[in-house]
XYZ file of C-alpha atoms in Angstrom:
61
model
C 278.071 40.692 164.875
C 274.243 41.567 164.964
C 273.382 38.453 163.080
C 272.096 36.114 166.164
C 268.324 36.153 167.206
C 270.094 36.091 170.699
C 272.142 39.338 169.413
C 268.542 40.618 168.869
C 267.356 39.897 172.223
C 269.874 41.465 173.616
C 269.238 44.499 171.793
C 265.344 45.059 172.507
C 266.541 44.073 176.798
C 268.593 47.567 176.316
C 266.524 49.313 174.841
C 263.334 48.251 176.638
C 263.461 51.322 179.490
C 265.694 53.165 177.277
C 263.735 54.758 174.213
C 262.416 57.391 173.767
C 259.394 59.447 171.161
C 259.833 58.195 167.590
C 263.045 55.962 168.320
C 260.301 53.028 168.510
C 260.469 52.920 164.745
C 263.903 52.593 164.021
C 264.466 50.407 166.417
C 261.940 47.841 165.341
C 263.297 47.415 162.076
C 267.080 47.447 163.136
C 265.805 44.755 165.377
C 264.035 43.037 161.789
C 267.142 43.183 160.086
C 269.445 41.544 162.709
C 266.681 38.406 162.981
C 266.787 38.642 158.954
C 270.895 38.764 158.986
C 270.428 35.708 161.899
C 268.478 33.738 159.589
C 270.217 34.064 156.787
C 274.071 33.129 158.694
C 271.991 30.408 159.805
C 271.106 28.830 156.418
C 274.788 29.307 155.717
C 275.572 27.338 158.763
C 273.198 24.313 157.903
C 274.867 23.893 154.727
C 278.500 23.419 154.984
C 278.699 23.222 151.372
C 277.582 26.140 150.890
C 279.837 27.843 153.787
C 283.230 26.690 152.399
C 282.321 28.038 149.148
C 280.844 31.367 150.371
C 284.737 30.459 152.167
C 286.154 29.755 148.585
C 284.875 33.547 146.669
C 286.491 35.665 149.607
C 289.609 34.400 149.837
C 289.329 35.128 145.871
C 291.935 38.220 145.240
């Protein structure tokens, strides 16, 4: 899953020497999406009641 700041750093490091012209903008946008997802996931983790509610909603048919 790409929902952690650590994963964003790993992706950034991987592509640091592998980018081509024109790819940098797409990479930056993708990394920003990973960071946004990380903040959202952390918010869910920091609210135990919210996490349980989400699990219950996902379990509903």
